[in-house]
Amino acid sequence: MNLRKSKTGKNLQDALNQELRAHFEYIVAADAAQASGHDLVADIFFQTAENEMEHARQERAFMAEEKDVETHLSEAIAHEIEATSFYRKASQEAANEGFAEVADFFARIAGVEDEHCAKFREILADLKEGRSLKGRTVRHSAVTMAQLMLPEQANPAGFVHGGELMKMMDNAAGVAAARHSHTNVVTALVSEINFIRPVKVGALVIINARITFVHRSSMEVRAEVDTEDIGEEKRTRALTAYYTMVSVDDSGRPLEVPPLIVYTEEEQRLQKEGLERYEARKKRKQKSHAHDSDRS
């Protein structure tokens, strides 16, 4: 008997839908619990959500059909076209009913789905033509590092030196850049350093680093420092900065790096901001050179 056409197949599909819905509902519940200060309850909701997703994967595996990557891409394109059409219609209906904020939201999502479709089409065309895929995603090179702050890293008052934190950020940024470029990297610039709050001895420092913008041989990396009081289990943002890392060969000469593939709305926003910072620096450098020429 064909499993998909059997009652068992229908039960598996119903179970899959229930597990996916439960996964989402538990994530929402976890966020609410966390916001209200019930961290233990939040952790339990998060863990349960992960367990529900594992159930969904197992149920999907029973019904899975063997498909190649091109088939999955074709199905993804069809899904994104349908989603784009739905959101555009929903946006118009929301506008007609006077729900302007919802209409704007639906319109924005329609644009995002359309971009997803374009990206899938591009990848599918490359695969069919036998072209190698170029670039690496933000997720590919993102890193998280953690370290407990010790007395030798702090001043007599027990506050960690800013230089110690920046050294750790530089290390994380370097790892992210090296993972993206697969080369040696050097720090060329540190910008927009924002010391939000001091870090004390005994705190757990967690550094997240991810590529935000790439230009030829340079990579901009956003480094974020969170500090956690292990006893109270409270995490707060302590420091942020942007590191410009340059890919170099063994002789120190710049090497071109793979393009950055941005996909999410946040990644697109960060890339746009990175481009603006790059262009602003370029203009300042040009003005400086022009000023030096006038003086000579």
Tab-separated table of C-alpha atoms in Angstrom:
chain	number	residue	atom	x	y	z
A	1	MET	CA	0.000	0.000	0.000
A	2	ASN	CA	1.152	3.514	-0.812
A	3	LEU	CA	1.946	5.208	2.511
A	4	ARG	CA	1.024	8.672	1.267
A	5	LYS	CA	-2.443	7.519	0.201
A	6	SER	CA	-3.118	5.518	3.361
A	7	LYS	CA	-4.782	6.600	6.609
A	8	THR	CA	-1.363	6.308	8.220
A	9	GLY	CA	0.002	8.736	5.677
A	10	LYS	CA	-2.761	11.219	6.494
A	11	ASN	CA	-2.069	10.774	10.204
A	12	LEU	CA	1.624	11.459	9.596
A	13	GLN	CA	0.762	14.645	7.687
A	14	ASP	CA	-1.638	15.787	10.425
A	15	ALA	CA	0.989	15.022	13.062
A	16	LEU	CA	3.595	16.967	11.097
A	17	ASN	CA	1.303	20.009	10.910
A	18	GLN	CA	0.575	19.786	14.642
A	19	GLU	CA	4.255	19.516	15.544
A	20	LEU	CA	5.189	22.506	13.374
A	21	ARG	CA	2.434	24.614	14.921
A	22	ALA	CA	3.436	23.512	18.428
A	23	HIS	CA	7.063	24.398	17.663
A	24	PHE	CA	6.058	27.951	16.731
A	25	GLU	CA	3.673	28.355	19.673
A	26	TYR	CA	6.351	27.207	22.142
A	27	ILE	CA	8.847	29.676	20.679
A	28	VAL	CA	6.307	32.469	21.203
A	29	ALA	CA	5.666	31.236	24.745
A	30	ALA	CA	9.410	31.111	25.450
A	31	ASP	CA	9.879	34.697	24.263
A	32	ALA	CA	7.009	35.830	26.506
A	33	ALA	CA	8.414	33.954	29.512
A	34	GLN	CA	11.860	35.410	28.933
A	35	ALA	CA	10.479	38.938	28.630
A	36	SER	CA	8.685	38.557	31.959
A	37	GLY	CA	11.807	37.308	33.743
A	38	HIS	CA	10.885	33.620	33.936
A	39	ASP	CA	14.098	32.305	32.417
A	40	LEU	CA	13.659	28.701	33.565
A	41	VAL	CA	10.186	28.544	32.038
A	42	ALA	CA	11.587	30.085	28.848
A	43	ASP	CA	14.324	27.438	28.650
A	44	ILE	CA	11.754	24.660	29.064
A	45	PHE	CA	9.603	26.133	26.286
A	46	PHE	CA	12.655	26.477	24.005
A	47	GLN	CA	13.735	22.886	24.675
A	48	THR	CA	10.208	21.612	24.078
A	49	ALA	CA	10.044	23.557	20.808
A	50	GLU	CA	13.256	21.864	19.657
A	51	ASN	CA	11.820	18.472	20.602
A	52	GLU	CA	8.626	19.163	18.626
A	53	MET	CA	10.739	20.075	15.590
A	54	GLU	CA	12.643	16.793	15.924
A	55	HIS	CA	9.313	14.960	15.917
A	56	ALA	CA	8.337	16.861	12.763
A	57	ARG	CA	11.592	15.862	11.059
A	58	GLN	CA	10.989	12.214	11.883
A	59	GLU	CA	7.406	12.353	10.596
A	60	ARG	CA	8.556	14.058	7.419
A	61	ALA	CA	11.226	11.389	6.917
A	62	PHE	CA	8.563	8.655	6.712
A	63	MET	CA	6.895	10.466	3.813
A	64	ALA	CA	9.988	11.888	2.148
A	65	GLU	CA	10.461	11.339	-1.568
A	66	GLU	CA	13.914	11.133	-3.069
A	67	LYS	CA	14.519	14.463	-4.811
A	68	ASP	CA	17.640	16.061	-6.207
A	69	VAL	CA	18.710	19.625	-5.444
A	70	GLU	CA	17.308	20.973	-8.711
A	71	THR	CA	13.872	19.580	-7.901
A	72	HIS	CA	13.941	21.156	-4.449
A	73	LEU	CA	14.951	24.479	-6.020
A	74	SER	CA	12.149	24.301	-8.586
A	75	GLU	CA	9.628	23.612	-5.830
A	76	ALA	CA	11.052	26.481	-3.768
A	77	ILE	CA	10.655	28.856	-6.725
A	78	ALA	CA	7.024	27.809	-7.167
A	79	HIS	CA	6.405	28.305	-3.446
A	80	GLU	CA	7.960	31.775	-3.430
A	81	ILE	CA	5.913	32.837	-6.486
A	82	GLU	CA	2.738	31.705	-4.731
A	83	ALA	CA	3.767	33.433	-1.499
A	84	THR	CA	4.578	36.690	-3.293
A	85	SER	CA	1.176	36.690	-4.983
A	86	PHE	CA	-0.573	35.952	-1.684
A	87	TYR	CA	1.173	38.748	0.216
A	88	ARG	CA	0.531	41.316	-2.503
A	89	LYS	CA	-3.165	40.465	-2.502
A	90	ALA	CA	-3.235	40.497	1.298
A	91	SER	CA	-1.530	43.903	1.321
A	92	GLN	CA	-4.143	45.371	-1.008
A	93	GLU	CA	-7.003	43.927	1.041
A	94	ALA	CA	-5.514	45.270	4.278
A	95	ALA	CA	-5.147	48.706	2.691
A	96	ASN	CA	-8.758	48.640	1.468
A	97	GLU	CA	-9.921	47.795	4.990
A	98	GLY	CA	-7.897	50.600	6.512
A	99	PHE	CA	-5.170	48.506	8.169
A	100	ALA	CA	-2.273	50.564	6.821
A	101	GLU	CA	0.416	49.099	9.091
A	102	VAL	CA	-0.556	45.529	8.205
A	103	ALA	CA	-0.724	46.485	4.527
A	104	ASP	CA	2.821	47.843	4.673
A	105	PHE	CA	4.003	44.703	6.433
A	106	PHE	CA	2.449	42.412	3.812
A	107	ALA	CA	3.915	44.536	1.013
A	108	ARG	CA	7.383	44.324	2.555
A	109	ILE	CA	7.129	40.560	2.942
A	110	ALA	CA	6.006	40.262	-0.684
A	111	GLY	CA	9.212	42.012	-1.716
A	112	VAL	CA	11.281	39.675	0.427
A	113	GLU	CA	9.607	36.591	-1.029
A	114	ASP	CA	10.241	37.956	-4.525
A	115	GLU	CA	13.941	38.323	-3.685
A	116	HIS	CA	14.003	34.750	-2.392
A	117	CYS	CA	12.538	33.595	-5.696
A	118	ALA	CA	15.152	35.509	-7.685
A	119	LYS	CA	17.958	33.980	-5.636
A	120	PHE	CA	16.612	30.448	-6.095
A	121	ARG	CA	16.253	31.054	-9.848
A	122	GLU	CA	19.854	32.245	-10.024
A	123	ILE	CA	21.142	29.192	-8.170
A	124	LEU	CA	19.070	26.803	-10.287
A	125	ALA	CA	20.321	28.393	-13.517
A	126	ASP	CA	23.928	28.067	-12.339
A	127	LEU	CA	23.448	24.397	-11.498
A	128	LYS	CA	21.783	23.616	-14.821
A	129	GLU	CA	24.533	25.399	-16.756
A	130	GLY	CA	27.229	23.672	-14.729
A	131	ARG	CA	28.541	26.931	-13.295
A	132	SER	CA	30.157	26.818	-9.874
A	133	LEU	CA	28.309	28.736	-7.184
A	134	LYS	CA	30.192	31.803	-6.003
A	135	GLY	CA	30.214	33.437	-2.632
A	136	ARG	CA	29.601	32.462	0.970
A	137	THR	CA	26.722	33.270	3.273
A	138	VAL	CA	26.845	35.280	6.484
A	139	ARG	CA	25.951	32.137	8.417
A	140	HIS	CA	28.930	30.271	6.926
A	141	SER	CA	31.534	32.381	8.727
A	142	ALA	CA	29.680	33.658	11.810
A	143	VAL	CA	31.363	32.728	15.101
A	144	THR	CA	30.595	32.850	18.817
A	145	MET	CA	33.340	32.859	21.444
A	146	ALA	CA	33.166	32.999	25.228
A	147	GLN	CA	35.665	33.719	27.986
A	148	LEU	CA	35.520	34.267	31.731
A	149	MET	CA	37.077	37.580	32.801
A	150	LEU	CA	40.001	37.186	35.238
A	151	PRO	CA	41.656	39.647	37.650
A	152	GLU	CA	44.765	40.133	35.465
A	153	GLN	CA	42.507	41.509	32.714
A	154	ALA	CA	41.121	44.281	34.903
A	155	ASN	CA	42.111	47.485	36.682
A	156	PRO	CA	42.311	47.753	40.518
A	157	ALA	CA	38.595	48.571	40.657
A	158	GLY	CA	37.755	45.262	39.023
A	159	PHE	CA	36.675	46.605	35.618
A	160	VAL	CA	38.045	44.796	32.574
A	161	HIS	CA	40.353	46.898	30.404
A	162	GLY	CA	38.795	48.063	27.155
A	163	GLY	CA	41.891	46.886	25.334
A	164	GLU	CA	41.355	43.346	26.601
A	165	LEU	CA	37.813	43.329	25.238
A	166	MET	CA	38.902	44.816	21.918
A	167	LYS	CA	41.620	42.165	21.607
A	168	MET	CA	39.000	39.456	22.042
A	169	MET	CA	36.749	41.171	19.498
A	170	ASP	CA	39.647	41.433	17.063
A	171	ASN	CA	40.288	37.710	17.444
A	172	ALA	CA	36.639	36.829	16.790
A	173	ALA	CA	36.500	39.184	13.805
A	174	GLY	CA	39.677	37.625	12.434
A	175	VAL	CA	38.240	34.127	12.710
A	176	ALA	CA	35.031	35.157	10.920
A	177	ALA	CA	37.023	36.849	8.146
A	178	ALA	CA	39.360	33.868	7.768
A	179	ARG	CA	36.416	31.479	7.551
A	180	HIS	CA	34.910	33.617	4.785
A	181	SER	CA	38.105	34.166	2.802
A	182	HIS	CA	39.987	30.923	3.596
A	183	THR	CA	43.164	33.045	3.766
A	184	ASN	CA	45.315	34.895	6.253
A	185	VAL	CA	43.739	38.176	7.358
A	186	VAL	CA	44.975	41.361	9.015
A	187	THR	CA	43.100	44.131	10.805
A	188	ALA	CA	42.959	47.308	8.725
A	189	LEU	CA	40.465	49.430	10.645
A	190	VAL	CA	38.308	49.488	13.760
A	191	SER	CA	35.325	51.833	13.634
A	192	GLU	CA	32.189	52.811	15.533
A	193	ILE	CA	33.448	51.433	18.834
A	194	ASN	CA	30.620	51.740	21.313
A	195	PHE	CA	31.344	51.030	24.991
A	196	ILE	CA	27.814	50.545	26.308
A	197	ARG	CA	28.532	49.324	29.835
A	198	PRO	CA	31.605	48.240	31.844
A	199	VAL	CA	32.538	44.589	32.283
A	200	LYS	CA	33.627	43.335	35.694
A	201	VAL	CA	35.930	40.526	36.757
A	202	GLY	CA	34.061	37.232	37.004
A	203	ALA	CA	31.681	38.039	34.184
A	204	LEU	CA	31.274	35.668	31.266
A	205	VAL	CA	31.967	37.558	28.050
A	206	ILE	CA	30.311	36.245	24.884
A	207	ILE	CA	31.423	37.634	21.526
A	208	ASN	CA	29.429	37.211	18.326
A	209	ALA	CA	31.101	38.152	15.039
A	210	ARG	CA	29.640	38.086	11.528
A	211	ILE	CA	30.543	39.471	8.122
A	212	THR	CA	28.388	42.440	7.095
A	213	PHE	CA	30.062	43.754	3.935
A	214	VAL	CA	32.702	42.611	1.455
A	215	HIS	CA	34.652	44.649	-1.110
A	216	ARG	CA	37.411	43.015	-3.156
A	217	SER	CA	39.986	42.033	-0.526
A	218	SER	CA	38.364	43.622	2.532
A	219	MET	CA	35.656	42.315	4.850
A	220	GLU	CA	33.718	44.320	7.404
A	221	VAL	CA	32.869	42.321	10.524
A	222	ARG	CA	30.391	43.372	13.202
A	223	ALA	CA	31.518	42.238	16.638
A	224	GLU	CA	29.102	42.318	19.564
A	225	VAL	CA	30.120	41.734	23.175
A	226	ASP	CA	27.531	40.488	25.648
A	227	THR	CA	28.324	40.065	29.313
A	228	GLU	CA	26.614	37.547	31.556
A	229	ASP	CA	26.529	37.373	35.326
A	230	ILE	CA	26.733	33.609	35.767
A	231	GLY	CA	25.166	33.754	39.217
A	232	GLU	CA	22.144	35.786	38.147
A	233	GLU	CA	22.123	34.497	34.547
A	234	LYS	CA	21.467	37.964	33.170
A	235	ARG	CA	22.964	38.877	29.822
A	236	THR	CA	23.448	42.454	28.634
A	237	ARG	CA	25.129	44.127	25.645
A	238	ALA	CA	28.458	45.667	26.674
A	239	LEU	CA	30.305	46.650	23.513
A	240	THR	CA	29.960	46.774	19.736
A	241	ALA	CA	32.381	47.646	16.950
A	242	TYR	CA	33.100	47.127	13.266
A	243	TYR	CA	36.402	45.574	12.210
A	244	THR	CA	37.678	45.859	8.650
A	245	MET	CA	39.812	42.823	7.899
A	246	VAL	CA	41.921	42.407	4.753
A	247	SER	CA	42.733	39.110	3.083
A	248	VAL	CA	46.467	38.740	2.346
A	249	ASP	CA	48.839	36.149	0.924
A	250	ASP	CA	52.028	34.957	2.614
A	251	SER	CA	53.851	38.070	1.357
A	252	GLY	CA	51.221	40.426	2.743
A	253	ARG	CA	49.700	41.290	-0.639
A	254	PRO	CA	45.889	41.714	-0.758
A	255	LEU	CA	43.851	38.808	-2.116
A	256	GLU	CA	40.364	39.002	-3.557
A	257	VAL	CA	37.747	37.301	-1.387
A	258	PRO	CA	34.472	35.544	-2.299
A	259	PRO	CA	31.374	37.747	-2.505
A	260	LEU	CA	29.041	37.859	0.473
A	261	ILE	CA	25.626	36.290	-0.032
A	262	VAL	CA	23.044	38.167	2.022
A	263	TYR	CA	19.612	36.671	2.385
A	264	THR	CA	17.652	37.936	5.376
A	265	GLU	CA	16.319	41.453	5.784
A	266	GLU	CA	18.734	42.125	8.628
A	267	GLU	CA	21.688	40.935	6.551
A	268	GLN	CA	20.594	43.220	3.718
A	269	ARG	CA	20.306	46.162	6.109
A	270	LEU	CA	23.757	45.549	7.573
A	271	GLN	CA	25.257	45.201	4.102
A	272	LYS	CA	23.692	48.513	3.027
A	273	GLU	CA	25.073	50.231	6.129
A	274	GLY	CA	28.480	48.668	5.503
A	275	LEU	CA	28.496	49.957	1.939
A	276	GLU	CA	27.603	53.439	3.206
A	277	ARG	CA	30.498	53.349	5.674
A	278	TYR	CA	32.870	52.189	2.941
A	279	GLU	CA	31.786	54.946	0.547
A	280	ALA	CA	32.029	57.575	3.300
A	281	ARG	CA	35.612	56.502	4.073
A	282	LYS	CA	36.461	56.572	0.376
A	283	LYS	CA	35.135	60.136	0.039
A	284	ARG	CA	37.083	61.286	3.113
A	285	LYS	CA	40.251	59.764	1.692
A	286	GLN	CA	39.703	61.467	-1.672
A	287	LYS	CA	39.141	64.831	0.040
A	288	SER	CA	42.275	64.332	2.112
A	289	HIS	CA	44.354	63.569	-0.991
A	290	ALA	CA	42.910	66.611	-2.766
A	291	HIS	CA	43.736	68.809	0.229
A	292	ASP	CA	47.289	67.488	0.351
A	293	SER	CA	47.673	68.199	-3.389
A	294	ASP	CA	46.452	71.780	-2.938
A	295	ARG	CA	48.942	72.360	-0.122
A	296	SER	CA	51.816	71.114	-2.241
